[in-house]
PDB file of C-alpha atoms in Angstrom:
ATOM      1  CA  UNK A   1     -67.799  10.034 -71.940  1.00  0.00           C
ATOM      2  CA  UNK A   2     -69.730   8.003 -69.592  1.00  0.00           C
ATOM      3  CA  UNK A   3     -72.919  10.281 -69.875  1.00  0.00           C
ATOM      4  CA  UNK A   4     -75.601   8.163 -71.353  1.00  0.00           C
ATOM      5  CA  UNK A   5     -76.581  11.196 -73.580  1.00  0.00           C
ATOM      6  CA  UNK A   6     -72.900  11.740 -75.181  1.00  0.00           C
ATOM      7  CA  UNK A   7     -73.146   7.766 -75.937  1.00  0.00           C
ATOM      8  CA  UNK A   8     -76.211   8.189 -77.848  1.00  0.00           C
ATOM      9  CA  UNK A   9     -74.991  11.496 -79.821  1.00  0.00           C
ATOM     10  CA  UNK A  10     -71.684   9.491 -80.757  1.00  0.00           C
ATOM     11  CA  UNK A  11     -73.702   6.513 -81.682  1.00  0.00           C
ATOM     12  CA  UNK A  12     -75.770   8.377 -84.260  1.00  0.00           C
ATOM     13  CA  UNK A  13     -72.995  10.570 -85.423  1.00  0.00           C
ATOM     14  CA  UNK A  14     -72.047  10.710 -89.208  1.00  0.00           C
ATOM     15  CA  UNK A  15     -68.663  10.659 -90.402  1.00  0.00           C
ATOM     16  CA  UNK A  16     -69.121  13.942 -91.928  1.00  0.00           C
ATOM     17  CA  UNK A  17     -70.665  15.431 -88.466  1.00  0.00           C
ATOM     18  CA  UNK A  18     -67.405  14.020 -86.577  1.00  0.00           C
ATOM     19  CA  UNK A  19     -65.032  15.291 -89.440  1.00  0.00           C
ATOM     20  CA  UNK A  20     -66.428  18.657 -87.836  1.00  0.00           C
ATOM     21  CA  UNK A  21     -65.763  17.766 -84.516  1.00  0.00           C
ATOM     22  CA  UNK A  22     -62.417  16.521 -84.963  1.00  0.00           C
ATOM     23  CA  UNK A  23     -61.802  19.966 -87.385  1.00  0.00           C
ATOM     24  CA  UNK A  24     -63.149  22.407 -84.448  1.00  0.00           C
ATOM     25  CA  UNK A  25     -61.721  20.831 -81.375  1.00  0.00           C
ATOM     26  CA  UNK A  26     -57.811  20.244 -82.707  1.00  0.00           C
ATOM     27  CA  UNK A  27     -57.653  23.438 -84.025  1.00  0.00           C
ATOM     28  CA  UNK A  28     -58.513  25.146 -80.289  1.00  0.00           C
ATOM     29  CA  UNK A  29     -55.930  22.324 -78.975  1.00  0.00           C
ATOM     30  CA  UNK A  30     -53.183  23.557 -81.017  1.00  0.00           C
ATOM     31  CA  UNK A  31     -54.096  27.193 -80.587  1.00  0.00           C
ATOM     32  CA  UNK A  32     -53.335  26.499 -76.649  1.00  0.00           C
ATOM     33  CA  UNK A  33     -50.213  24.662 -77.655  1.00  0.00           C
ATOM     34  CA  UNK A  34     -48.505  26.703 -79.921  1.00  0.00           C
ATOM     35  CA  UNK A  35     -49.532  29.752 -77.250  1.00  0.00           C
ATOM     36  CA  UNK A  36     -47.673  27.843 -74.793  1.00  0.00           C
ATOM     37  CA  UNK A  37     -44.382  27.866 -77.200  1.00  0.00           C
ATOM     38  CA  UNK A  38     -45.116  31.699 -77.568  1.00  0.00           C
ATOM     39  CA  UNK A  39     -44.765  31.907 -73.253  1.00  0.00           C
ATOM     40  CA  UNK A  40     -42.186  30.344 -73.063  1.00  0.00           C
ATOM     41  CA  UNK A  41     -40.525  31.794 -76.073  1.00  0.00           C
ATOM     42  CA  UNK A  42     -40.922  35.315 -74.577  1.00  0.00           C
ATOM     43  CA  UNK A  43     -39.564  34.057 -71.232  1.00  0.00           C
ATOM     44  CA  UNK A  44     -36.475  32.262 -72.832  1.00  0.00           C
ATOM     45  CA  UNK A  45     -35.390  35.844 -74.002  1.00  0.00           C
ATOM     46  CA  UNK A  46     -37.290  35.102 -77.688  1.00  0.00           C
ATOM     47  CA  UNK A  47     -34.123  32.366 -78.380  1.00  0.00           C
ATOM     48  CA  UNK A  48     -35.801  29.351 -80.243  1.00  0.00           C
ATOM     49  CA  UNK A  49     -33.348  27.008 -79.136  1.00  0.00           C
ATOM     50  CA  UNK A  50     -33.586  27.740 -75.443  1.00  0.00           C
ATOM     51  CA  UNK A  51     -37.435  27.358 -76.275  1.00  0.00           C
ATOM     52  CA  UNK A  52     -37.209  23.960 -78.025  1.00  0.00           C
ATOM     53  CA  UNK A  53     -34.637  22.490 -75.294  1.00  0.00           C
ATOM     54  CA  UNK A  54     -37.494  23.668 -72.895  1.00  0.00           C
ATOM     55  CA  UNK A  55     -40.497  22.129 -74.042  1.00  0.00           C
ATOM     56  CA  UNK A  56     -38.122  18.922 -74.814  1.00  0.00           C
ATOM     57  CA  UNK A  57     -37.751  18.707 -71.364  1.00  0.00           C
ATOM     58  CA  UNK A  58     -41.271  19.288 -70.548  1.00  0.00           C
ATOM     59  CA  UNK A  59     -42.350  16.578 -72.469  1.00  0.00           C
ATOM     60  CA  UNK A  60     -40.104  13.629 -70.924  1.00  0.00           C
ATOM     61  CA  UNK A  61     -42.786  13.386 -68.260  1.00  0.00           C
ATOM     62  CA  UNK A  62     -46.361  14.818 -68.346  1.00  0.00           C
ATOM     63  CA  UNK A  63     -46.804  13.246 -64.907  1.00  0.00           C
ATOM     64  CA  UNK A  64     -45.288  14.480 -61.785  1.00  0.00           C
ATOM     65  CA  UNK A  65     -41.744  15.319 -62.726  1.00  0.00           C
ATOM     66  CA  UNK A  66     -42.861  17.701 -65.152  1.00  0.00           C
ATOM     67  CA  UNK A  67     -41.559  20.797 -63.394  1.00  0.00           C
ATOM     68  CA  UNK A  68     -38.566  19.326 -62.180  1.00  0.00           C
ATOM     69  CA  UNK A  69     -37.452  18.941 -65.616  1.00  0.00           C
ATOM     70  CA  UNK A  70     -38.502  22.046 -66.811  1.00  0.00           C
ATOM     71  CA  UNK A  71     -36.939  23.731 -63.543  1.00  0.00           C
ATOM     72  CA  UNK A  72     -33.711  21.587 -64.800  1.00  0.00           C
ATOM     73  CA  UNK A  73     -33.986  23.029 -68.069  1.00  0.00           C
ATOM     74  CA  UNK A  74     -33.597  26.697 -67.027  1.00  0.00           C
ATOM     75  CA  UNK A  75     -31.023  25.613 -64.329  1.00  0.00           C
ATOM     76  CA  UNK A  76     -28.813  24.032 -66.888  1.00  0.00           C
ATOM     77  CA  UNK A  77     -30.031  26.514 -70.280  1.00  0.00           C
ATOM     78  CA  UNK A  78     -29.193  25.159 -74.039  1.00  0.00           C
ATOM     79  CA  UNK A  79     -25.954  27.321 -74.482  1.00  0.00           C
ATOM     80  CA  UNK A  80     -23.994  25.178 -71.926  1.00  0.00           C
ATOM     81  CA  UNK A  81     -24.968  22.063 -73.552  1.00  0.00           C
ATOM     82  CA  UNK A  82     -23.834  23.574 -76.910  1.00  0.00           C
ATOM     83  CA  UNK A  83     -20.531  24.881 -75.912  1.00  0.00           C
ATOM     84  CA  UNK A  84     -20.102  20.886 -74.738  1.00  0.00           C
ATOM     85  CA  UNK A  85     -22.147  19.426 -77.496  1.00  0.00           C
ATOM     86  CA  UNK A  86     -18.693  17.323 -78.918  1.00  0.00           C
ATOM     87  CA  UNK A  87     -18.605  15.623 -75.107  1.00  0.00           C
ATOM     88  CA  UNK A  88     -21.849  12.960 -74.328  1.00  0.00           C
ATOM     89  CA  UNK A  89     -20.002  12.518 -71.229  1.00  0.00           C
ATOM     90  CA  UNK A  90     -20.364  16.673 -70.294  1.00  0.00           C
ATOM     91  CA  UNK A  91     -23.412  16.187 -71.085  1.00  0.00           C
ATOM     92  CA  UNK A  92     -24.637  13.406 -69.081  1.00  0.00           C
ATOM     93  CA  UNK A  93     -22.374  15.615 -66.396  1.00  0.00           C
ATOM     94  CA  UNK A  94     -24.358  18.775 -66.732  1.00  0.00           C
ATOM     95  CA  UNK A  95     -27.761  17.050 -67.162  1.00  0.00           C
ATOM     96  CA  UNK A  96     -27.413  14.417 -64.143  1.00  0.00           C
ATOM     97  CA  UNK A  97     -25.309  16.795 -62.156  1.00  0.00           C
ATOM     98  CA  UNK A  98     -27.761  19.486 -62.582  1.00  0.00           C
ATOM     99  CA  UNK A  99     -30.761  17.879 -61.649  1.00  0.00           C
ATOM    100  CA  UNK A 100     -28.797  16.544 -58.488  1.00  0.00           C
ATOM    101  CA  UNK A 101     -29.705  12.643 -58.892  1.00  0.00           C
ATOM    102  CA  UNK A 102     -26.289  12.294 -59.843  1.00  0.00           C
ATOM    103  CA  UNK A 103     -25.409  12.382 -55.554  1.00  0.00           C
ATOM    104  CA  UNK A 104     -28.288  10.383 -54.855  1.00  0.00           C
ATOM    105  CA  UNK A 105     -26.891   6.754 -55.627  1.00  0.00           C
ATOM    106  CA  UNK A 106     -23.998   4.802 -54.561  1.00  0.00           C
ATOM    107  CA  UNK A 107     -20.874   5.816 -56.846  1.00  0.00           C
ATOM    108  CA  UNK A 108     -18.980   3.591 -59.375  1.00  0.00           C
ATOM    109  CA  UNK A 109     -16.639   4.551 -61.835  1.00  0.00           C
ATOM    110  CA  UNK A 110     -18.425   5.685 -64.219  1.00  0.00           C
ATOM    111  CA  UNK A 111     -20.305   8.080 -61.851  1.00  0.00           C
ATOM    112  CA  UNK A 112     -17.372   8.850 -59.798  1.00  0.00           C
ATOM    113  CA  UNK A 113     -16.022  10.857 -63.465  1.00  0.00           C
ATOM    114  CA  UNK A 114     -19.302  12.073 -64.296  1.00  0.00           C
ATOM    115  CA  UNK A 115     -18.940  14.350 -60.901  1.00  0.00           C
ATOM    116  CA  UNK A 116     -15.654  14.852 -61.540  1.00  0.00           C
ATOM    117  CA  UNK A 117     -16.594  16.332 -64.707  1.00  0.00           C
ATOM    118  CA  UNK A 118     -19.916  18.196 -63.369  1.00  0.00           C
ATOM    119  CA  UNK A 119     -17.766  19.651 -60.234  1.00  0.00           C
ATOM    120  CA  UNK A 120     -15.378  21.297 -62.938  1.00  0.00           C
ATOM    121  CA  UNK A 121     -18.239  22.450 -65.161  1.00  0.00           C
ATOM    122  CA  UNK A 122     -20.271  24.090 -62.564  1.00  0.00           C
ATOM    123  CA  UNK A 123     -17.528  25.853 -61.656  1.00  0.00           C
ATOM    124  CA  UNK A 124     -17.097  26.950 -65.307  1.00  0.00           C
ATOM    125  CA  UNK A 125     -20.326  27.773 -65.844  1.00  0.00           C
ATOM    126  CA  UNK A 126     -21.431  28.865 -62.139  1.00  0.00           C
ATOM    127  CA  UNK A 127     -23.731  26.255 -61.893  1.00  0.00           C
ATOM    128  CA  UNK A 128     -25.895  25.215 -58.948  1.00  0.00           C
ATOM    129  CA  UNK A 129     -27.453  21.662 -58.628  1.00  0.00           C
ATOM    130  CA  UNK A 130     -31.286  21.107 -58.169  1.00  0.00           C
ATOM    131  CA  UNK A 131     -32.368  19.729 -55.064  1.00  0.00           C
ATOM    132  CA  UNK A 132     -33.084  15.766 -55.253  1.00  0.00           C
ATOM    133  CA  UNK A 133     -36.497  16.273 -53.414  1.00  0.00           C
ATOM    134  CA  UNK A 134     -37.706  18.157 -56.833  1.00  0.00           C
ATOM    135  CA  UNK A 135     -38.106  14.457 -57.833  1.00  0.00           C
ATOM    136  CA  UNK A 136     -40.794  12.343 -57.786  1.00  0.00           C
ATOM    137  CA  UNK A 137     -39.887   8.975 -57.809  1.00  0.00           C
ATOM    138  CA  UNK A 138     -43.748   7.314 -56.900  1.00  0.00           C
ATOM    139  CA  UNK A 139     -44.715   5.161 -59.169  1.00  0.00           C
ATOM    140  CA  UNK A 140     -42.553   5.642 -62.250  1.00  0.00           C
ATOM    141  CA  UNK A 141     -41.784   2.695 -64.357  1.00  0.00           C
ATOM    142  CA  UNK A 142     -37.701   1.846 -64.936  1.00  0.00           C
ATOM    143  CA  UNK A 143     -38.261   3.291 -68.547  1.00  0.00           C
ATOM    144  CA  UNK A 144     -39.543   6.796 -67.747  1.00  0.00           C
ATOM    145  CA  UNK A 145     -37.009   6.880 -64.428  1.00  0.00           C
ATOM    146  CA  UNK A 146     -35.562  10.406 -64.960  1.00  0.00           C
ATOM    147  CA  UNK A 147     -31.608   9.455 -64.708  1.00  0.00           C
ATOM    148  CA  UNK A 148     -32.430   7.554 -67.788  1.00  0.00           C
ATOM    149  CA  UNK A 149     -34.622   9.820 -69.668  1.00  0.00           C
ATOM    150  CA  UNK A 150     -31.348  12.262 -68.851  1.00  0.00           C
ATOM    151  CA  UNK A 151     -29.241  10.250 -70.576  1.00  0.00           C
ATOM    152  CA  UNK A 152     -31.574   9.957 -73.042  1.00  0.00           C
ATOM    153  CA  UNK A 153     -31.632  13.083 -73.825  1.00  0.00           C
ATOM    154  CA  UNK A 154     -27.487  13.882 -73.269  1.00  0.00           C
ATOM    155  CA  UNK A 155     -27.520  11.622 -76.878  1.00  0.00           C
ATOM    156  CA  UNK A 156     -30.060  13.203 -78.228  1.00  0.00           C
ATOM    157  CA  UNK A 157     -27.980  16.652 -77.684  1.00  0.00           C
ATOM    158  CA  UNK A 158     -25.091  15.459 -78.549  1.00  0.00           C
ATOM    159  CA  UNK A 159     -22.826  16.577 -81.173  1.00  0.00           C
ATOM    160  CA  UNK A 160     -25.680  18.006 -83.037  1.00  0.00           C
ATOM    161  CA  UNK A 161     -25.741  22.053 -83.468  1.00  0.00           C
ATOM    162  CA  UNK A 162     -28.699  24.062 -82.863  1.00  0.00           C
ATOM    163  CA  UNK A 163     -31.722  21.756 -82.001  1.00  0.00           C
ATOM    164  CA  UNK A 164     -34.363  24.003 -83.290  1.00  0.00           C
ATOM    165  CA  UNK A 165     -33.252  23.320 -86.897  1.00  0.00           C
ATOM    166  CA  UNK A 166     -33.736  19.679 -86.499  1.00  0.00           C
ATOM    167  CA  UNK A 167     -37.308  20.228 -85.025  1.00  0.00           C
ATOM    168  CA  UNK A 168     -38.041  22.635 -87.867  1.00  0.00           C
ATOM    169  CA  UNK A 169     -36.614  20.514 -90.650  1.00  0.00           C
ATOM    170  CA  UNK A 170     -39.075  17.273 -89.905  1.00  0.00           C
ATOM    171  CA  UNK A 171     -41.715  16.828 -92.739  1.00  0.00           C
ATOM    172  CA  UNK A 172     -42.704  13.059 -92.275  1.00  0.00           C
ATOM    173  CA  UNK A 173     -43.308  10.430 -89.468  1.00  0.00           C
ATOM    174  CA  UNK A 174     -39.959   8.446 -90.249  1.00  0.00           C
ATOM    175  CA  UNK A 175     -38.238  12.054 -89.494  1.00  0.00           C
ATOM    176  CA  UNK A 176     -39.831  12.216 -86.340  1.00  0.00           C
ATOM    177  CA  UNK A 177     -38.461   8.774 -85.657  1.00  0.00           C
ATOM    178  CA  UNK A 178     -35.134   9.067 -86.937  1.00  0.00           C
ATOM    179  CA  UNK A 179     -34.984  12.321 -84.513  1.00  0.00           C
ATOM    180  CA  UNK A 180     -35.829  11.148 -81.698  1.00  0.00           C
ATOM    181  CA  UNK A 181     -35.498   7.245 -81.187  1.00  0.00           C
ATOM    182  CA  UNK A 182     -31.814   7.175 -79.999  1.00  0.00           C
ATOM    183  CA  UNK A 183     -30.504   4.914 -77.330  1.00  0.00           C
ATOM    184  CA  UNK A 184     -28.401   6.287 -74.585  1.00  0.00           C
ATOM    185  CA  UNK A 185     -24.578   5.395 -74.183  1.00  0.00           C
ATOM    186  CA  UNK A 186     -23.100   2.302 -73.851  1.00  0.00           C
ATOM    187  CA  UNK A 187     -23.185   2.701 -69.760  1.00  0.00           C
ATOM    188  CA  UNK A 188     -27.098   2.293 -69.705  1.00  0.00           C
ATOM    189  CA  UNK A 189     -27.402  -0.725 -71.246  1.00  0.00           C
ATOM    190  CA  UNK A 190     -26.400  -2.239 -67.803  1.00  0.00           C
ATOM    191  CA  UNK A 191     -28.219   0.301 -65.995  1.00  0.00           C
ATOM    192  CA  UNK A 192     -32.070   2.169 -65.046  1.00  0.00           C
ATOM    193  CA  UNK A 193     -30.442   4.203 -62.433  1.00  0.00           C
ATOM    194  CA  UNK A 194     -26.543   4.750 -61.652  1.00  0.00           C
ATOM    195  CA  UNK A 195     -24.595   2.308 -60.047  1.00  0.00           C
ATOM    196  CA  UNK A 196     -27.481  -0.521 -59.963  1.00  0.00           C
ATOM    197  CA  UNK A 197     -26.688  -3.107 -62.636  1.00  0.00           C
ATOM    198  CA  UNK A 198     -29.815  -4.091 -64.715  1.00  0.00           C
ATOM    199  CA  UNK A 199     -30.594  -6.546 -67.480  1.00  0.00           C
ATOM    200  CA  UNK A 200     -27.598  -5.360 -70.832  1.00  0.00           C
ATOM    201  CA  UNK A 201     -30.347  -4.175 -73.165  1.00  0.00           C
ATOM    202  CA  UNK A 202     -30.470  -0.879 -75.147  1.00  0.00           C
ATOM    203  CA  UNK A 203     -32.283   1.868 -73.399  1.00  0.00           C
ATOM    204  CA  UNK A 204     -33.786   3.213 -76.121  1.00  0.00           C
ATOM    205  CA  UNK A 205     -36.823   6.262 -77.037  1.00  0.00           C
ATOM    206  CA  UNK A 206     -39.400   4.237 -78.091  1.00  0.00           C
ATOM    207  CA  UNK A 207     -42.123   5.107 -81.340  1.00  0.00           C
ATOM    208  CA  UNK A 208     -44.475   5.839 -79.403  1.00  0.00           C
ATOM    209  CA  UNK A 209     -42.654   8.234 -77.168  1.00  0.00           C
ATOM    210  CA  UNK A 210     -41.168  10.167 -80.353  1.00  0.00           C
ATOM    211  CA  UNK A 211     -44.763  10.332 -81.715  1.00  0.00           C
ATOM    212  CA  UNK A 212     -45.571  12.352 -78.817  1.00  0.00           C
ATOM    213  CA  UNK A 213     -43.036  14.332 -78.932  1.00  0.00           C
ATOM    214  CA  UNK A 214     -43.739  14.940 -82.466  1.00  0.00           C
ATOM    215  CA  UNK A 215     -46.970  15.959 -81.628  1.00  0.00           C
ATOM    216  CA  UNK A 216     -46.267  17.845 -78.457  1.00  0.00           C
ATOM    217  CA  UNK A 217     -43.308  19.913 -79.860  1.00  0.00           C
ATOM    218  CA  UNK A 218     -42.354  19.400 -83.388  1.00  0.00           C
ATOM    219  CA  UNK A 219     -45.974  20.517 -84.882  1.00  0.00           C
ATOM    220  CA  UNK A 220     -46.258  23.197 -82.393  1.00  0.00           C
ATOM    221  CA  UNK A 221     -43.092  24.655 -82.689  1.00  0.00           C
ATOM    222  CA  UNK A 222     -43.438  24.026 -86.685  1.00  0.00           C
ATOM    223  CA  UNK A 223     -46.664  26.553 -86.445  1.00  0.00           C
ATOM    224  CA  UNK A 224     -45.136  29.144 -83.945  1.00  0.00           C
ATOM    225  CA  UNK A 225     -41.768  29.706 -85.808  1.00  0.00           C
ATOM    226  CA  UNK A 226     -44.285  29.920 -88.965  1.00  0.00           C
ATOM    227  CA  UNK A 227     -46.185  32.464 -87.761  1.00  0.00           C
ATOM    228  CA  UNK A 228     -42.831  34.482 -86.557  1.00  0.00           C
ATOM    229  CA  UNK A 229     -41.182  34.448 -89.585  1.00  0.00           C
ATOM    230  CA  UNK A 230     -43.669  34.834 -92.051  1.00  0.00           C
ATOM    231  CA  UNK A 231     -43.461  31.312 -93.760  1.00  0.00           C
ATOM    232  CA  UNK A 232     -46.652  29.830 -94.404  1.00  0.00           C
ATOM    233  CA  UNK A 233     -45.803  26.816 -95.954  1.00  0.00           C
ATOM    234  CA  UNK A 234     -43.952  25.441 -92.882  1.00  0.00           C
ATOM    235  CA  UNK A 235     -47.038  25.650 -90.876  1.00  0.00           C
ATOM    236  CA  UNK A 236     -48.863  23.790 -93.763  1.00  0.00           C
ATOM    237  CA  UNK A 237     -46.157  20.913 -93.591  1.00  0.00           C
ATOM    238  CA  UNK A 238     -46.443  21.035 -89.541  1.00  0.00           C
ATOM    239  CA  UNK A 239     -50.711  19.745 -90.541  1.00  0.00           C
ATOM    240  CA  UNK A 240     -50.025  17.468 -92.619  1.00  0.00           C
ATOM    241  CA  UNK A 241     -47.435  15.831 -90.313  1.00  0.00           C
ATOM    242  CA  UNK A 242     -49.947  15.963 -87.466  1.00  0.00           C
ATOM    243  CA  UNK A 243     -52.239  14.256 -90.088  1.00  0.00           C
ATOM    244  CA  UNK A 244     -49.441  11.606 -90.569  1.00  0.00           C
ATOM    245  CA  UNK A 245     -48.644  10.468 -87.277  1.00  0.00           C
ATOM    246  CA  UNK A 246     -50.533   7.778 -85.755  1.00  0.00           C
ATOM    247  CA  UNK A 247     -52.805   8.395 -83.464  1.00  0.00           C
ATOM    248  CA  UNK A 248     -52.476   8.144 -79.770  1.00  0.00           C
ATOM    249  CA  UNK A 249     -53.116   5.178 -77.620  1.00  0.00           C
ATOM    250  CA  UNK A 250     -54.284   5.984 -73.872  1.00  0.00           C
ATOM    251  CA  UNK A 251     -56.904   6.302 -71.299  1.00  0.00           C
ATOM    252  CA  UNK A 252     -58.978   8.846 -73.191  1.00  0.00           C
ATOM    253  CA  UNK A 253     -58.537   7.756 -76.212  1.00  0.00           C
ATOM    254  CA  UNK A 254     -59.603   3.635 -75.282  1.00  0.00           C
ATOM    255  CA  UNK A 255     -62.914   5.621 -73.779  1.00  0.00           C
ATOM    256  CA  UNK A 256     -64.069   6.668 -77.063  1.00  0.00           C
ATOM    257  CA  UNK A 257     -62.945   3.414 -78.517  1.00  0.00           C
ATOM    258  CA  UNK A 258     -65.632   1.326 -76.334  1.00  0.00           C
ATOM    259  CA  UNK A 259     -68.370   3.723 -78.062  1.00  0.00           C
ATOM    260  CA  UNK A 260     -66.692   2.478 -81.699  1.00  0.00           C
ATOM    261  CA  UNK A 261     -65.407   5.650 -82.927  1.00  0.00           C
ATOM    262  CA  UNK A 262     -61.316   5.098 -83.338  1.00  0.00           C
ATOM    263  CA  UNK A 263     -59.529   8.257 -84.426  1.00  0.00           C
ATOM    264  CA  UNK A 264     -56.992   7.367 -87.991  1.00  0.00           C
ATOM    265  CA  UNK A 265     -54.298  10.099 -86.993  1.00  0.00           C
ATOM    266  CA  UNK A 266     -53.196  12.146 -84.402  1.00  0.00           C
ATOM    267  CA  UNK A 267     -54.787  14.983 -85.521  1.00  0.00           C
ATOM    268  CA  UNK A 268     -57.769  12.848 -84.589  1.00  0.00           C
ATOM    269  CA  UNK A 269     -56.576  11.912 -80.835  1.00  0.00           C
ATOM    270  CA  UNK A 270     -55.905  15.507 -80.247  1.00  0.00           C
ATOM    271  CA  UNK A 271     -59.673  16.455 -80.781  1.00  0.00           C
ATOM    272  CA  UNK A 272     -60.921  13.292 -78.183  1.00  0.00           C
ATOM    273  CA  UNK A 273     -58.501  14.396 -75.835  1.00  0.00           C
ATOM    274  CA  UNK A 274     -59.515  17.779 -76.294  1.00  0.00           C
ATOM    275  CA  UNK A 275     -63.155  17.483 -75.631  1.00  0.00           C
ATOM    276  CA  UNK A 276     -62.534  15.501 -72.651  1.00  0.00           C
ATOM    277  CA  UNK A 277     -59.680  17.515 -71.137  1.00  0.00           C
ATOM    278  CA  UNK A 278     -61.377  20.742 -71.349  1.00  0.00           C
ATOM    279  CA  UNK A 279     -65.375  19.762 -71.293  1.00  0.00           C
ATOM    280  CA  UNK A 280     -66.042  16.104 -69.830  1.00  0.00           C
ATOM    281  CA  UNK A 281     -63.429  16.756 -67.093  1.00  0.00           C
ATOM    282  CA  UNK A 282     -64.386  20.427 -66.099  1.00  0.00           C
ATOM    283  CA  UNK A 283     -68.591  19.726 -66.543  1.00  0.00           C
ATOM    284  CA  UNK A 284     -68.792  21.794 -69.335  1.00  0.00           C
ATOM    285  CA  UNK A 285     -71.386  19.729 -70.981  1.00  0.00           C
ATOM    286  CA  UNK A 286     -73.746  22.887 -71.983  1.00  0.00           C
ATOM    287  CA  UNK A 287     -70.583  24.579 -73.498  1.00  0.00           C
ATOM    288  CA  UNK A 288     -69.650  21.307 -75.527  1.00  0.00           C
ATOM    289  CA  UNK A 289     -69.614  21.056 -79.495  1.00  0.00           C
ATOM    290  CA  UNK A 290     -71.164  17.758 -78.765  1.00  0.00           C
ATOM    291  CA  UNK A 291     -74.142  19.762 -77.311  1.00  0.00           C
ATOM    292  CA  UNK A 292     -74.925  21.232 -80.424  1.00  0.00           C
ATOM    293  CA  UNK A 293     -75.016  18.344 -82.544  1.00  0.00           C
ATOM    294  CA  UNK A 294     -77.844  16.855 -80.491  1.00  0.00           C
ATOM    295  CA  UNK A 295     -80.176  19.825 -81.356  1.00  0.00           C
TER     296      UNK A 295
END
């Protein structure tokens, strides 16, 4: 968005003209997404709970650890966690033993049972543990540091049945919320990373992480499971939801901000990040919708 001429075009654009921007642009962003669900779907044996465990995973980092927790996700599959799904403490086990940062830090107590616990449920399950080097630990922020995000995401598992039901069943923003902002147990409160003690605050999923998630895989998994079992109305309610949640805040979106145009809704955001992903980014200028509303 730095091109003087895509300036100018925004600049004189109406509301009515950007309407049509916004309308063309999500729509091909959520085509791509819910054609990612569809991949994986097919590769997860067409089970939708597999599918919405994996793209749970996928979306705890969008940076570098992205694979490792999709890799984890596969290693350690949805049917494990539900056969322990009474037990946070399996599943912290499972999830932290699986990935293998589990043996990277000094032991305490706590961890000392947690690998306890894994060592008798890999055996149970034949379970192998990733390699720690699958990590990237380069500049992530305490917050986002996978061990927490696991444990995150062991209470966010836990004692709840069949996760695609929950993901299906959100119709507002507050759902969204009330889905995803949970704290992880009482052992990270004291800590980022095992065995390290920290400041005793909750360690919680914040808004603006469940908005993205709500974005990311509630609407597209809304539309996809539509479209498979023939219920239109559920991908109607998966729009207007995108319509309800707030827009995004980052770098792409703060670029079209500086030119005065600030999207009201996500469905917004995911047309600006959209037209810069796939045509700022990759030079496709001549290929742009922008292009054609400077003729």
């Amino acid at each position: 968005m730095e091109q003087l001429a895509c300036n100018t075009i925004l600049s004189k654009a109406t509301e009515s003209e950007l309407q049509t921007l916004y309308e063309h642009l999500a729509h091909a962003r959520l085509v791509r997404k819910v054609g990612d669900v569809y991949q994986i779907y097919e590769s997860a044996y067409k089970d939708w709970n597999q599918t919405c465990y994996q793209i749970l995973f996928r979306m705890m980092d969008v940076g570098t650890n992205k694979a490792a927790y999709m890799r984890l996700s596969t290693a350690v599959p949805y049917r494990y966690i539900l056969r322990e799904h009474s037990s946070l403490q399996a599943i912290e086990a499972l999830l932290l033993g699986g990935s293998g940062l589990l043996f990277l830090y000094p032991e305490d107590d706590y961890t000392a049972s947690l690998k306890e616990l894994w060592n008798h449920l890999a055996n149970k399950y034949n379970l192998s543990p990733m390699r720690t080097t699958d990590w990237d630990f380069s500049r992530v922020r305490p917050y986002n540091h996978p061990t927490l995000r696991l444990a995150q995401l062991a209470t966010l598992l836990h004692d709840r049945e069949f996760i695609v039901n929950r993901i299906i069943s959100c119709r507002t923003t507050k759902d969204v919320e009330a889905l995803f902002c949970i704290e992880a147990s009482e052992y990270w409160k004291r800590h980022f990373i095992p065995a390290r003690e920290s400041i005793d605050i909750p360690k919680r999923i914040g808004k603006a992480k469940s908005h993205i998630l709500g974005i990311n895989l509630v609407v597209p998994m809304q539309i996809a499971y539509s479209e498979n079992i023939g219920q239109q109305h559920l991908k109607q309610s998966a729009m207007s939801l995108l319509y309800a949640i707030p827009a995004e805040d980052n770098r792409y979106i703060r670029q079209w901000n500086h030119l005065g145009i600030s999207p009201k809704n996500a469905f917004e955001s995911q047309a600006i990040i959209q037209i810069i992903t796939e045509y700022c980014n990759k030079g496709r200028c001549s290929e742009c919708p922008l292009a054609d509303m400077s003729e």
